[in-house]
mmCIF file of C-alpha atoms in Angstrom:
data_model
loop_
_atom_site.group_PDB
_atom_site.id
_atom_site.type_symbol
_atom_site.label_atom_id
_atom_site.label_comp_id
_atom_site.label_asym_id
_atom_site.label_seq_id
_atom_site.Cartn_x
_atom_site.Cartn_y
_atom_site.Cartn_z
ATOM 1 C CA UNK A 1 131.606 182.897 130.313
ATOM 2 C CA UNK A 2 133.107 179.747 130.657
ATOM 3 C CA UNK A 3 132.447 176.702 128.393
ATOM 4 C CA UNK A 4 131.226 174.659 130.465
ATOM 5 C CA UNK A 5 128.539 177.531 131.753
ATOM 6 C CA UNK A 6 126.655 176.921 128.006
ATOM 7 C CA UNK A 7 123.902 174.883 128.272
ATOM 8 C CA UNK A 8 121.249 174.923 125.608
ATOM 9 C CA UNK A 9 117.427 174.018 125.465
ATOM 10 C CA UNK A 10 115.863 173.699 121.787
ATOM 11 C CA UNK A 11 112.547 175.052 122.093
ATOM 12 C CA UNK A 12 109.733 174.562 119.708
ATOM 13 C CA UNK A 13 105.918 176.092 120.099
ATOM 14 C CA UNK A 14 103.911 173.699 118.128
ATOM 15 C CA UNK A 15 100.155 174.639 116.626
ATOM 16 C CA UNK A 16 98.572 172.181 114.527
ATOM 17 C CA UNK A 17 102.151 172.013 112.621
ATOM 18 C CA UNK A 18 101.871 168.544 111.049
ATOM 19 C CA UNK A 19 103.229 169.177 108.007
ATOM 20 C CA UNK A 20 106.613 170.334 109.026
ATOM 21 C CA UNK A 21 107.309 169.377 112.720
ATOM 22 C CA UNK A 22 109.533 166.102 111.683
ATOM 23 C CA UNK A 23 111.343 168.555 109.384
ATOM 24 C CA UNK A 24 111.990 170.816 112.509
ATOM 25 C CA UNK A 25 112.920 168.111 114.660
ATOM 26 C CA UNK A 26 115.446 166.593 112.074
ATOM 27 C CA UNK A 27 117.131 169.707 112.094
ATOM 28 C CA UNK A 28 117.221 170.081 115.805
ATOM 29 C CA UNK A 29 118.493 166.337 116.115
ATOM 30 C CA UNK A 30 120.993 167.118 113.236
ATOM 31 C CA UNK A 31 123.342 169.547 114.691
ATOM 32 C CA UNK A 32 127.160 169.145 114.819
ATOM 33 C CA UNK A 33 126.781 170.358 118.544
ATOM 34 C CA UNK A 34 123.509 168.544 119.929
ATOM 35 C CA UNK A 35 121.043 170.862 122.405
ATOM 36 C CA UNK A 36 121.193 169.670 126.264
ATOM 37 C CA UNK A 37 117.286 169.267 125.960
ATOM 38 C CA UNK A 38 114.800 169.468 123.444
ATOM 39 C CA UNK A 39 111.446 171.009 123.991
ATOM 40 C CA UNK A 40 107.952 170.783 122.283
ATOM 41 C CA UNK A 41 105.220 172.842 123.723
ATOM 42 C CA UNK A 42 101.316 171.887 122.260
ATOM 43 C CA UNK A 43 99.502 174.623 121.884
ATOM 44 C CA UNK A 44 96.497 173.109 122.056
ATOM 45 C CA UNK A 45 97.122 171.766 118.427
ATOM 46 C CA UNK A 46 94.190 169.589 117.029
ATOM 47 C CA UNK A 47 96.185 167.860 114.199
ATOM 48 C CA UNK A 48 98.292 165.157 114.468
ATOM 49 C CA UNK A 49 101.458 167.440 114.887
ATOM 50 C CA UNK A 50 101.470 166.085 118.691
ATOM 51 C CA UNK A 51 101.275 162.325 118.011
ATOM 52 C CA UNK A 52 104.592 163.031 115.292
ATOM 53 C CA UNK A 53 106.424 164.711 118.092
ATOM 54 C CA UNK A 54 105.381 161.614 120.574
ATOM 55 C CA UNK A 55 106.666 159.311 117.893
ATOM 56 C CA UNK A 56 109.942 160.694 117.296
ATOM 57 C CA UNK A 57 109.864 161.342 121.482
ATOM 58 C CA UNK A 58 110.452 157.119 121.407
ATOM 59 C CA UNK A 59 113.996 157.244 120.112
ATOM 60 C CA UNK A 60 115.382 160.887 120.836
ATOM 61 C CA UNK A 61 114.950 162.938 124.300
ATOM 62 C CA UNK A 62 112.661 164.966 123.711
ATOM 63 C CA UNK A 63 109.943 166.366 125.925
ATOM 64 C CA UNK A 64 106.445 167.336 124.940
ATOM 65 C CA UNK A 65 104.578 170.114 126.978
ATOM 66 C CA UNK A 66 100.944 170.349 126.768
ATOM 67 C CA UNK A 67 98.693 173.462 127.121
ATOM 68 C CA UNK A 68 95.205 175.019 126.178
ATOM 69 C CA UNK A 69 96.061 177.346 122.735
ATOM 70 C CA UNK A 70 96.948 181.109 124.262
ATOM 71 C CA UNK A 71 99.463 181.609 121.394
ATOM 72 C CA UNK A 72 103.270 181.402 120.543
ATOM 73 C CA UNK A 73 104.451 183.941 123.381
ATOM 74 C CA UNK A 74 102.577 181.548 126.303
ATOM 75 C CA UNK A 75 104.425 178.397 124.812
ATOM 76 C CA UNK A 76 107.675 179.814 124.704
ATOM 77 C CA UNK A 77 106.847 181.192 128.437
ATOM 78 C CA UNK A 78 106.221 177.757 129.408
ATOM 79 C CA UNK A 79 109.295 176.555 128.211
ATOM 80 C CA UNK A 80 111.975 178.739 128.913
ATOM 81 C CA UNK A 81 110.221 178.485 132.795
ATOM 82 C CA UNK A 82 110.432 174.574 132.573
ATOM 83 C CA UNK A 83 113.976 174.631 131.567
ATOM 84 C CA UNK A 84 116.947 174.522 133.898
ATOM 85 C CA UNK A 85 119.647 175.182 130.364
ATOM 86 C CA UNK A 86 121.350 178.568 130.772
ATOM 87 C CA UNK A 87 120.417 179.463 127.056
ATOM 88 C CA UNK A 88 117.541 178.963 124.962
ATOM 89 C CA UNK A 89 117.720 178.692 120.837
ATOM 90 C CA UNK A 90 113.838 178.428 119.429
ATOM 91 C CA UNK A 91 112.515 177.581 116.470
ATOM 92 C CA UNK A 92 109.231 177.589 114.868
ATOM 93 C CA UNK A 93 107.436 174.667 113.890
ATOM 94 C CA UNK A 94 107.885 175.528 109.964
ATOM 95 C CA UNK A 95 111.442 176.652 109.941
ATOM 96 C CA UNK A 96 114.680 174.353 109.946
ATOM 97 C CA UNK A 97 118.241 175.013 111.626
ATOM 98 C CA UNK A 98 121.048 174.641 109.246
ATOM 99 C CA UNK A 99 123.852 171.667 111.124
ATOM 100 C CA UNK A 100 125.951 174.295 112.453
ATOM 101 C CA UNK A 101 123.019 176.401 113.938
ATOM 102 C CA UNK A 102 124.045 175.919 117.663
ATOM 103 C CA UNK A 103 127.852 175.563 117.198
ATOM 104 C CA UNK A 104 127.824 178.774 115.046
ATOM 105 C CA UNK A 105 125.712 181.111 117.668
ATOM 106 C CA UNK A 106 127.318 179.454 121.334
ATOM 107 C CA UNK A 107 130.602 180.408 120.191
ATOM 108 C CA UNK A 108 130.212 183.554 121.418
ATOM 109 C CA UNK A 109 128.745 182.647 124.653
ATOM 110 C CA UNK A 110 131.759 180.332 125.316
ATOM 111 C CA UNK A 111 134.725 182.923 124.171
ATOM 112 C CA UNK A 112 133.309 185.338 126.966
ATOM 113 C CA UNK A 113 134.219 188.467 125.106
ATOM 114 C CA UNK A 114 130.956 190.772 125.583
ATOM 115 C CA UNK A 115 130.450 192.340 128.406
ATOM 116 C CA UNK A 116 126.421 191.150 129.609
ATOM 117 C CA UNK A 117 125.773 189.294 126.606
ATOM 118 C CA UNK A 118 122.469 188.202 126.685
ATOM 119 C CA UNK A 119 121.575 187.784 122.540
ATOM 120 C CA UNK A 120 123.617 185.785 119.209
ATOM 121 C CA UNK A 121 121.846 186.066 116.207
ATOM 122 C CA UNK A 122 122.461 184.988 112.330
ATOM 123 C CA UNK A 123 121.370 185.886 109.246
ATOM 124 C CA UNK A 124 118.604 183.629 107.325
ATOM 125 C CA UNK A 125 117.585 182.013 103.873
ATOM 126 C CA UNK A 126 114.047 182.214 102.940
ATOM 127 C CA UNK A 127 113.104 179.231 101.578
ATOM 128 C CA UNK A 128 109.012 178.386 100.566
ATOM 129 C CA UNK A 129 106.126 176.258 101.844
ATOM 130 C CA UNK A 130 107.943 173.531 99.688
ATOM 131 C CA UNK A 131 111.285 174.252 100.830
ATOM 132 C CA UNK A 132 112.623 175.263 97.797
ATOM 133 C CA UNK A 133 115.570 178.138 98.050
ATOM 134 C CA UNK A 134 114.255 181.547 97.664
ATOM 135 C CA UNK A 135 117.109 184.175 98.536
ATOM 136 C CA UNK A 136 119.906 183.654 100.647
ATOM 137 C CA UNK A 137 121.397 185.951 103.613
ATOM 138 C CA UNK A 138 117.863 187.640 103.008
ATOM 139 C CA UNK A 139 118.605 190.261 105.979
ATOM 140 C CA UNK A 140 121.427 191.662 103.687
ATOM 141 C CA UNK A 141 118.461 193.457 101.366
ATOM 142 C CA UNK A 142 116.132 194.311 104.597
ATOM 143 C CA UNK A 143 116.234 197.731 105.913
ATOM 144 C CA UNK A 144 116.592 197.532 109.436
ATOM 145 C CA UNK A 145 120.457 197.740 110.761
ATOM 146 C CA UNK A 146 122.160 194.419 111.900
ATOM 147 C CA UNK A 147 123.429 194.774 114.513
ATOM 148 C CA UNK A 148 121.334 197.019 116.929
ATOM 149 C CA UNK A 149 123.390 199.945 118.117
ATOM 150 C CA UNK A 150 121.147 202.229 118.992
ATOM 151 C CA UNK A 151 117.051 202.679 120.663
ATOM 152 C CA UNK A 152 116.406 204.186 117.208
ATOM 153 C CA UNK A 153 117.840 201.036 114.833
ATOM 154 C CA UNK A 154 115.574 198.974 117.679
ATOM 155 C CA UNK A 155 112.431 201.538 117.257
ATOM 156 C CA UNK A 156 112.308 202.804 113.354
ATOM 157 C CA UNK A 157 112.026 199.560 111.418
ATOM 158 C CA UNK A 158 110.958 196.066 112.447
ATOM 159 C CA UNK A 159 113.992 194.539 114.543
ATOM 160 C CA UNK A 160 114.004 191.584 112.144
ATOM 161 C CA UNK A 161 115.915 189.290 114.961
ATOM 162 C CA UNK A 162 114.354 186.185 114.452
ATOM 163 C CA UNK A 163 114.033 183.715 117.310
ATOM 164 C CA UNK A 164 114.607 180.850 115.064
ATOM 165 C CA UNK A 165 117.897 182.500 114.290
ATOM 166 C CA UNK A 166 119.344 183.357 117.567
ATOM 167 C CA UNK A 167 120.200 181.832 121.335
ATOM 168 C CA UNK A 168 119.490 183.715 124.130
ATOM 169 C CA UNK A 169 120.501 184.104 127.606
ATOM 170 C CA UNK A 170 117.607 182.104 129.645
ATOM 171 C CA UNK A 171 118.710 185.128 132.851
ATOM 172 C CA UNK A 172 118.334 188.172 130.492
ATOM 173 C CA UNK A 173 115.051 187.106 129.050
ATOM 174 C CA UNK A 174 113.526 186.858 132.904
ATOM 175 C CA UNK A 175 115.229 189.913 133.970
ATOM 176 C CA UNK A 176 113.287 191.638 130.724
ATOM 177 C CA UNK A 177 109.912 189.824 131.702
ATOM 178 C CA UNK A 178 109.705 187.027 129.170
ATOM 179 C CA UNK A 179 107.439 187.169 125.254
ATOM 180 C CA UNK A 180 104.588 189.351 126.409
ATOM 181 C CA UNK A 181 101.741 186.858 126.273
ATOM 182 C CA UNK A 182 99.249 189.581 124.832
ATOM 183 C CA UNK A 183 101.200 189.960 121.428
ATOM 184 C CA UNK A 184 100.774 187.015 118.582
ATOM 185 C CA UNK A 185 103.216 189.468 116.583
ATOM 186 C CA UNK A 186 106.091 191.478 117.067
ATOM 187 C CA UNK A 187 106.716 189.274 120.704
ATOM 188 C CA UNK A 188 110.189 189.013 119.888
ATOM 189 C CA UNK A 189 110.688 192.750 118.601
ATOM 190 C CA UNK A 190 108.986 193.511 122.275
ATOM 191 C CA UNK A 191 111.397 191.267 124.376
ATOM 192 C CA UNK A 192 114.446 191.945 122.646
ATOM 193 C CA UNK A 193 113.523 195.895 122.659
ATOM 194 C CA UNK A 194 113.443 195.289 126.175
ATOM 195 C CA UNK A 195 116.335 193.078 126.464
ATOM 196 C CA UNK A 196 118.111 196.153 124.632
ATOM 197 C CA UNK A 197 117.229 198.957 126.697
ATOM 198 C CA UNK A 198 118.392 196.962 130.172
ATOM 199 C CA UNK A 199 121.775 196.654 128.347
ATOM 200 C CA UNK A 200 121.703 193.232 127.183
ATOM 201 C CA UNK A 201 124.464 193.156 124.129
ATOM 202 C CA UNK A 202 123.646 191.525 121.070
ATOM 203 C CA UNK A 203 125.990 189.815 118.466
ATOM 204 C CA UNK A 204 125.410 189.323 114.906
ATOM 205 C CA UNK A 205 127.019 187.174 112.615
ATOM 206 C CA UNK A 206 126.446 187.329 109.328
ATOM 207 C CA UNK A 207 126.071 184.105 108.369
ATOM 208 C CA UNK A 208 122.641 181.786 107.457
ATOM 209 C CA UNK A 209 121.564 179.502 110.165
ATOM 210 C CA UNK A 210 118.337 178.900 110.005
ATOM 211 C CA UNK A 211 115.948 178.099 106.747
ATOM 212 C CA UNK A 212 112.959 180.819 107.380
ATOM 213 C CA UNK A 213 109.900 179.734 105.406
ATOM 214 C CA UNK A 214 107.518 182.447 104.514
ATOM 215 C CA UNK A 215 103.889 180.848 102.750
ATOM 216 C CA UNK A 216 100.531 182.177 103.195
ATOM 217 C CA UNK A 217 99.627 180.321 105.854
ATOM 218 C CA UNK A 218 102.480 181.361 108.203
ATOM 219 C CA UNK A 219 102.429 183.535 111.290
ATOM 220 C CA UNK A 220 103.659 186.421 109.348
ATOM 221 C CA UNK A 221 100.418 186.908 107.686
ATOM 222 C CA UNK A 222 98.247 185.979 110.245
ATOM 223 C CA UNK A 223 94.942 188.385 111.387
ATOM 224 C CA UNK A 224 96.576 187.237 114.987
ATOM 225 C CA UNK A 225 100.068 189.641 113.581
ATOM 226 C CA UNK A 226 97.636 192.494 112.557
ATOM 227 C CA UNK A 227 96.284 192.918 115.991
ATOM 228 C CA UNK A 228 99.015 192.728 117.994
ATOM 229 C CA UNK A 229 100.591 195.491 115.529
ATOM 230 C CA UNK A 230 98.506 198.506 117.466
ATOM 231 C CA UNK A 231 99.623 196.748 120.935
ATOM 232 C CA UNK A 232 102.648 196.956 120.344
ATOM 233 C CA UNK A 233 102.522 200.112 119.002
ATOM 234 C CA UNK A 234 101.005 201.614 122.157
ATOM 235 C CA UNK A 235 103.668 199.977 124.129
ATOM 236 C CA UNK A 236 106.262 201.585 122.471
ATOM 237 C CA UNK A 237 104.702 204.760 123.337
ATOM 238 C CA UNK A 238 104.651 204.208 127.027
ATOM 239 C CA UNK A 239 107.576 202.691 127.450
ATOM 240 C CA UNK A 240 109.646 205.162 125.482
ATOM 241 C CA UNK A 241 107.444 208.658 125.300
ATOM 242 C CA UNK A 242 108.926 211.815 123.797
ATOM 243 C CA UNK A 243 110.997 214.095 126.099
ATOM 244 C CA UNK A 244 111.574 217.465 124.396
ATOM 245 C CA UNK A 245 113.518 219.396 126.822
ATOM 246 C CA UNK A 246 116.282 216.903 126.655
ATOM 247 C CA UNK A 247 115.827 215.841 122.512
ATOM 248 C CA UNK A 248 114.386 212.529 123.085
ATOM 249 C CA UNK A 249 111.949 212.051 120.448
ATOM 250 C CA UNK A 250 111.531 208.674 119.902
ATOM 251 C CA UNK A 251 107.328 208.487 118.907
ATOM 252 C CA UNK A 252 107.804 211.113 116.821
ATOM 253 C CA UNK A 253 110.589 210.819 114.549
ATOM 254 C CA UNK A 254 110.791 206.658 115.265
ATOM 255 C CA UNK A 255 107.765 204.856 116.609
ATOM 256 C CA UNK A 256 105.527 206.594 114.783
ATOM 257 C CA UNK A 257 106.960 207.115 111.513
ATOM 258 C CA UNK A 258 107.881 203.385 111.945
ATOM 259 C CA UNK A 259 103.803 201.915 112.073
ATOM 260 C CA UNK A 260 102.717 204.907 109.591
ATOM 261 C CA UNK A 261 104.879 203.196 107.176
ATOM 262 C CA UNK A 262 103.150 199.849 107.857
ATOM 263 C CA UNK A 263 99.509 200.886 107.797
ATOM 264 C CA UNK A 264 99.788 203.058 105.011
ATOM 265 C CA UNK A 265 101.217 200.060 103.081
ATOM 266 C CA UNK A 266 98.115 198.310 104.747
ATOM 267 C CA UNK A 267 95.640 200.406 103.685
ATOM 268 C CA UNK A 268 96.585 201.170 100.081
ATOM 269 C CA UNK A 269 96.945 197.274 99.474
ATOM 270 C CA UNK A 270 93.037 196.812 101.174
ATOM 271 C CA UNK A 271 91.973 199.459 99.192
ATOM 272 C CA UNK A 272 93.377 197.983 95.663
ATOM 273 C CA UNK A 273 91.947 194.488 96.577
ATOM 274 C CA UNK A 274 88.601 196.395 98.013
ATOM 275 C CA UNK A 275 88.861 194.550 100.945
ATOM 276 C CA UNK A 276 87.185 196.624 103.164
ATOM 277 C CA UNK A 277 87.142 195.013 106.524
ATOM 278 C CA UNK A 278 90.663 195.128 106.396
ATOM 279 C CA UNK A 279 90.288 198.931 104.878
ATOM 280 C CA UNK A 280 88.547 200.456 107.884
ATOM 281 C CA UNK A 281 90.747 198.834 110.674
ATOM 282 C CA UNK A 282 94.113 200.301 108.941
ATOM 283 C CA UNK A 283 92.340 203.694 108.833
ATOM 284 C CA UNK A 284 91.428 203.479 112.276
ATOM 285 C CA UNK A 285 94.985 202.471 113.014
ATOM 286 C CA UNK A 286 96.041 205.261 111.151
ATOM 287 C CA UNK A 287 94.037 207.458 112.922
ATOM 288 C CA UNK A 288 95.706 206.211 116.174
ATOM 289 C CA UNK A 289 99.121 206.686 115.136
ATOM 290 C CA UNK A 290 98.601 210.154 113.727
ATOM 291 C CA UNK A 291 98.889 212.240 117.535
ATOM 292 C CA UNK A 292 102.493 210.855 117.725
ATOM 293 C CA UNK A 293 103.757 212.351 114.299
ATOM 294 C CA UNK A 294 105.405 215.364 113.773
ATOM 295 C CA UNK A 295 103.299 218.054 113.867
ATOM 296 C CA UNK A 296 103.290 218.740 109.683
ATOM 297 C CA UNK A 297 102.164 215.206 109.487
ATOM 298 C CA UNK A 298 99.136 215.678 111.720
ATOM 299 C CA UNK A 299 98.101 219.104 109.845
ATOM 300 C CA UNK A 300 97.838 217.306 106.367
ATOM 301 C CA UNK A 301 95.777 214.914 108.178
ATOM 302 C CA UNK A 302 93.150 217.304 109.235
ATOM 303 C CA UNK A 303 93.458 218.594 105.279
ATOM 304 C CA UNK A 304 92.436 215.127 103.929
ATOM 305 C CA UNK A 305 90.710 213.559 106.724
ATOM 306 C CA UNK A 306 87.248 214.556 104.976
ATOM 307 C CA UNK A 307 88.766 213.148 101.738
ATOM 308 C CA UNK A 308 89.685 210.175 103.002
ATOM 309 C CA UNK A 309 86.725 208.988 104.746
ATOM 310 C CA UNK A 310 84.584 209.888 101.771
ATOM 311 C CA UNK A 311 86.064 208.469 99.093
ATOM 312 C CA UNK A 312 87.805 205.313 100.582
ATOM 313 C CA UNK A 313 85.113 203.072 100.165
ATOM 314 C CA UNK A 314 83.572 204.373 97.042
ATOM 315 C CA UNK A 315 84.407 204.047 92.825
ATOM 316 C CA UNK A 316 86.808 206.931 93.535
ATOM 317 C CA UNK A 317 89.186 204.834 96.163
ATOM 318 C CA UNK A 318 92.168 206.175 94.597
ATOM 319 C CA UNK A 319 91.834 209.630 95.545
ATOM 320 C CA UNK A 320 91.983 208.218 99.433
ATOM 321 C CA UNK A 321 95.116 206.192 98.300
ATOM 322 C CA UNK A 322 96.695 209.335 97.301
ATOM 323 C CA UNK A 323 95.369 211.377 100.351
ATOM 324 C CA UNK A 324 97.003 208.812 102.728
ATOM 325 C CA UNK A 325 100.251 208.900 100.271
ATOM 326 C CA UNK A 326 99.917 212.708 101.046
ATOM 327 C CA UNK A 327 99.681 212.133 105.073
ATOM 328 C CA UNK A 328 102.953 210.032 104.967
ATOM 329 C CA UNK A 329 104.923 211.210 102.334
ATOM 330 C CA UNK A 330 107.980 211.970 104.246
ATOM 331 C CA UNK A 331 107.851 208.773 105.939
ATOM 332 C CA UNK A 332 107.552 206.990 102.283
ATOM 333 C CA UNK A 333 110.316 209.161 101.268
ATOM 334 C CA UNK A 334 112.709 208.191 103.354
ATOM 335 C CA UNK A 335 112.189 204.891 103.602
ATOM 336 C CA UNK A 336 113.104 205.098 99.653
ATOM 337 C CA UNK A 337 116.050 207.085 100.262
ATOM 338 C CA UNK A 338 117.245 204.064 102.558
ATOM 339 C CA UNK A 339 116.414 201.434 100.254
ATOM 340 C CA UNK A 340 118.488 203.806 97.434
ATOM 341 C CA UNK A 341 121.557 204.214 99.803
ATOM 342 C CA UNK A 342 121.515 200.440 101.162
ATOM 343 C CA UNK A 343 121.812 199.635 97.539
ATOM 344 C CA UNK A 344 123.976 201.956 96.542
ATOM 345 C CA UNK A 345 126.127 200.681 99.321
ATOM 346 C CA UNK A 346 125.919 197.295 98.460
ATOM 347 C CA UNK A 347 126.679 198.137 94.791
ATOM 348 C CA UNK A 348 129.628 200.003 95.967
ATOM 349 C CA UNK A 349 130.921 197.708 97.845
ATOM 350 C CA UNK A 350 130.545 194.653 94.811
ATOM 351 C CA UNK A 351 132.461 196.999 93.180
ATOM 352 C CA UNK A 352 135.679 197.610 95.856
ATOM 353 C CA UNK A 353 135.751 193.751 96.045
ATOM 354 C CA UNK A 354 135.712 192.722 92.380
ATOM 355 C CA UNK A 355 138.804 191.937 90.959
ATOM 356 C CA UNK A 356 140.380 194.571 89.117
ATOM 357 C CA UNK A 357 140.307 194.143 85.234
ATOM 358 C CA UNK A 358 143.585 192.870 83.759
ATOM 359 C CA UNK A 359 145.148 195.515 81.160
ATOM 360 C CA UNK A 360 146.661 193.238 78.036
#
């Protein structure tokens, strides 16, 4: 693709994000190659997030979209539809671009060396409500391949392709049908799933661009992220159901060992904290998962089923922790086998690159 083809809209969903909109703008306004247009879309915020953005509006171009709240998928809707850029780069209204953000992830747009290249992404530092460092390159210790070759690396873990890290091709996102407006949670997983499976190639460079900040109060542990888990999860299944006859078995052996994972993790951490709100809804999510699993998975849950919902809300909790442990014990097991061989690995590979030790 030609340079001159790159054109690039900053886009930021804003929900009463006061406290670290200027930050997010600075960063946007900051870069060593500036976006074509800059984009705020109110979410029906009801702080004074808005009047910041209208302030800084007076000296920079940037344009603020208003709309009734309907969630971070309908604002970024809105503004990919509103602009006429070519590619879009978001960010979220707590996160911050490093300088070299957009210079770093057009560079592959411009050299034109991918065939249908809709996707650029980077690697992140997680930094804290405060902003203080908290681990840098923090994809390097997360499970889930970089890059996507494969349905499966898309399917089995959590894509961990973050919008605030990555530029996309305004064309591809359309052609995949844009953040699915139902999801407050796993949108981008579900677009760039999409985006995968029509072909769409993806580049990663492993390098920090963006400043992720994970706090409480973020989107990542919002109740809004817990229900679009199960949506998403029932997506998956229709859009990618098993096939036996031709060994296509991607609810069993990815989808669903994929959100077992997650809501076993969910329910064992209710049940320590006797939440139990939160308890029953990750055993009825359980429960929904279970008729995708391999069929040893579902026969232990018929075993402890009558365990489970008679002890998990009683003094004797722990014997439904261990019943559900039980249930998704090959799923916990290999997820610890591939946090032992990423390590390993990574050990390994310290150890190729360190200098070698000087005899005397």
């Amino acid at each position: 693709m030609r340079s001159d083809a790159v054109t690039v809209a900053a886009v930021i969903p804003l929900f009463n994000g006061a406290s670290f909109i200027r930050e997010a703008l600075d960063s946007v306004l900051s870069q060593t190659e500036l976006a074509d247009e800059i984009i705020v879309v109110d979410d029906g915020s009801t702080d004074d997030g808005p009047a910041i953005v209208a302030e800084i509006a007076l000296h920079h171009p940037i344009t603020l979209l208003r709309k009734p709240n309907g969630g971070q998928s309908s604002a970024r809707n809105l503004a990919i539809q509103h602009t006429a850029c070519s590619h879009v780069a978001f960010l979220d209204q707590d996160d911050a671009w490093y300088e070299e953000h957009l210079e770093i992830l057009k560079r592959p747009f411009m050299q034109g060396h991918t065939r249908r290249l809709g996707l650029v992404y980077g690697n992140l530092d997680q930094i804290d409500r405060k902003g203080r460092l908290i681990q840098q390159c923090c994809l390097d210790d997360i499970l889930s391949p970089q890059p996507k070759r494969s349905l499966r690396d898309c399917l089995r873990h959590d894509m961990f392709i973050l919008p605030g890290a990555a530029l996309v091709s305004k064309q591809a996102m359309i052609d995949a049908g844009l953040f699915d407006e139902r999801l407050s949670g796993y949108e981008d997983d579900d677009l760039f799933v999409r985006m995968f499976a029509l072909g769409f190639c993806m580049v990663y460079l492993d390098v920090a661009v963006t400043r992720w900040r994970i706090y409480a109060g973020s989107t990542s542990y919002s109740p809004r992220m817990t229900r679009s888990c199960m949506i998403y999860f029932h997506k998956l299944v229709e859009m990618f159901p098993d096939e036996p006859r031709v060994g296509f078995l991607h609810a069993q052996n990815a989808i669903g060992p994929r959100f077992m994972d997650v809501l076993t993790t969910e329910f064992i951490a209710a049940s320590k904290t006797r939440d139990n709100e939160r308890l029953r809804q990750a055993w009825s999510d359980i429960q929904e998962v279970i008729p995708v699993m391999a069929p040893k998975v579902r026969r232990r849950m018929r075993l402890v089923r009558p365990i489970i919902a008679a002890t998990a809300f009683g003094p004797v909790r722990s014997l439904a922790r261990r019943a559900v442990r039980y249930v998704a014990r090959d799923v916990l097991k290999d997820t610890r086998e591939l946090r032992k061989m990423r390590k390993w690995s990574g050990d390994k590979l310290k150890a190729l690159l360190a200098p070698a030790a000087v005899t005397p």
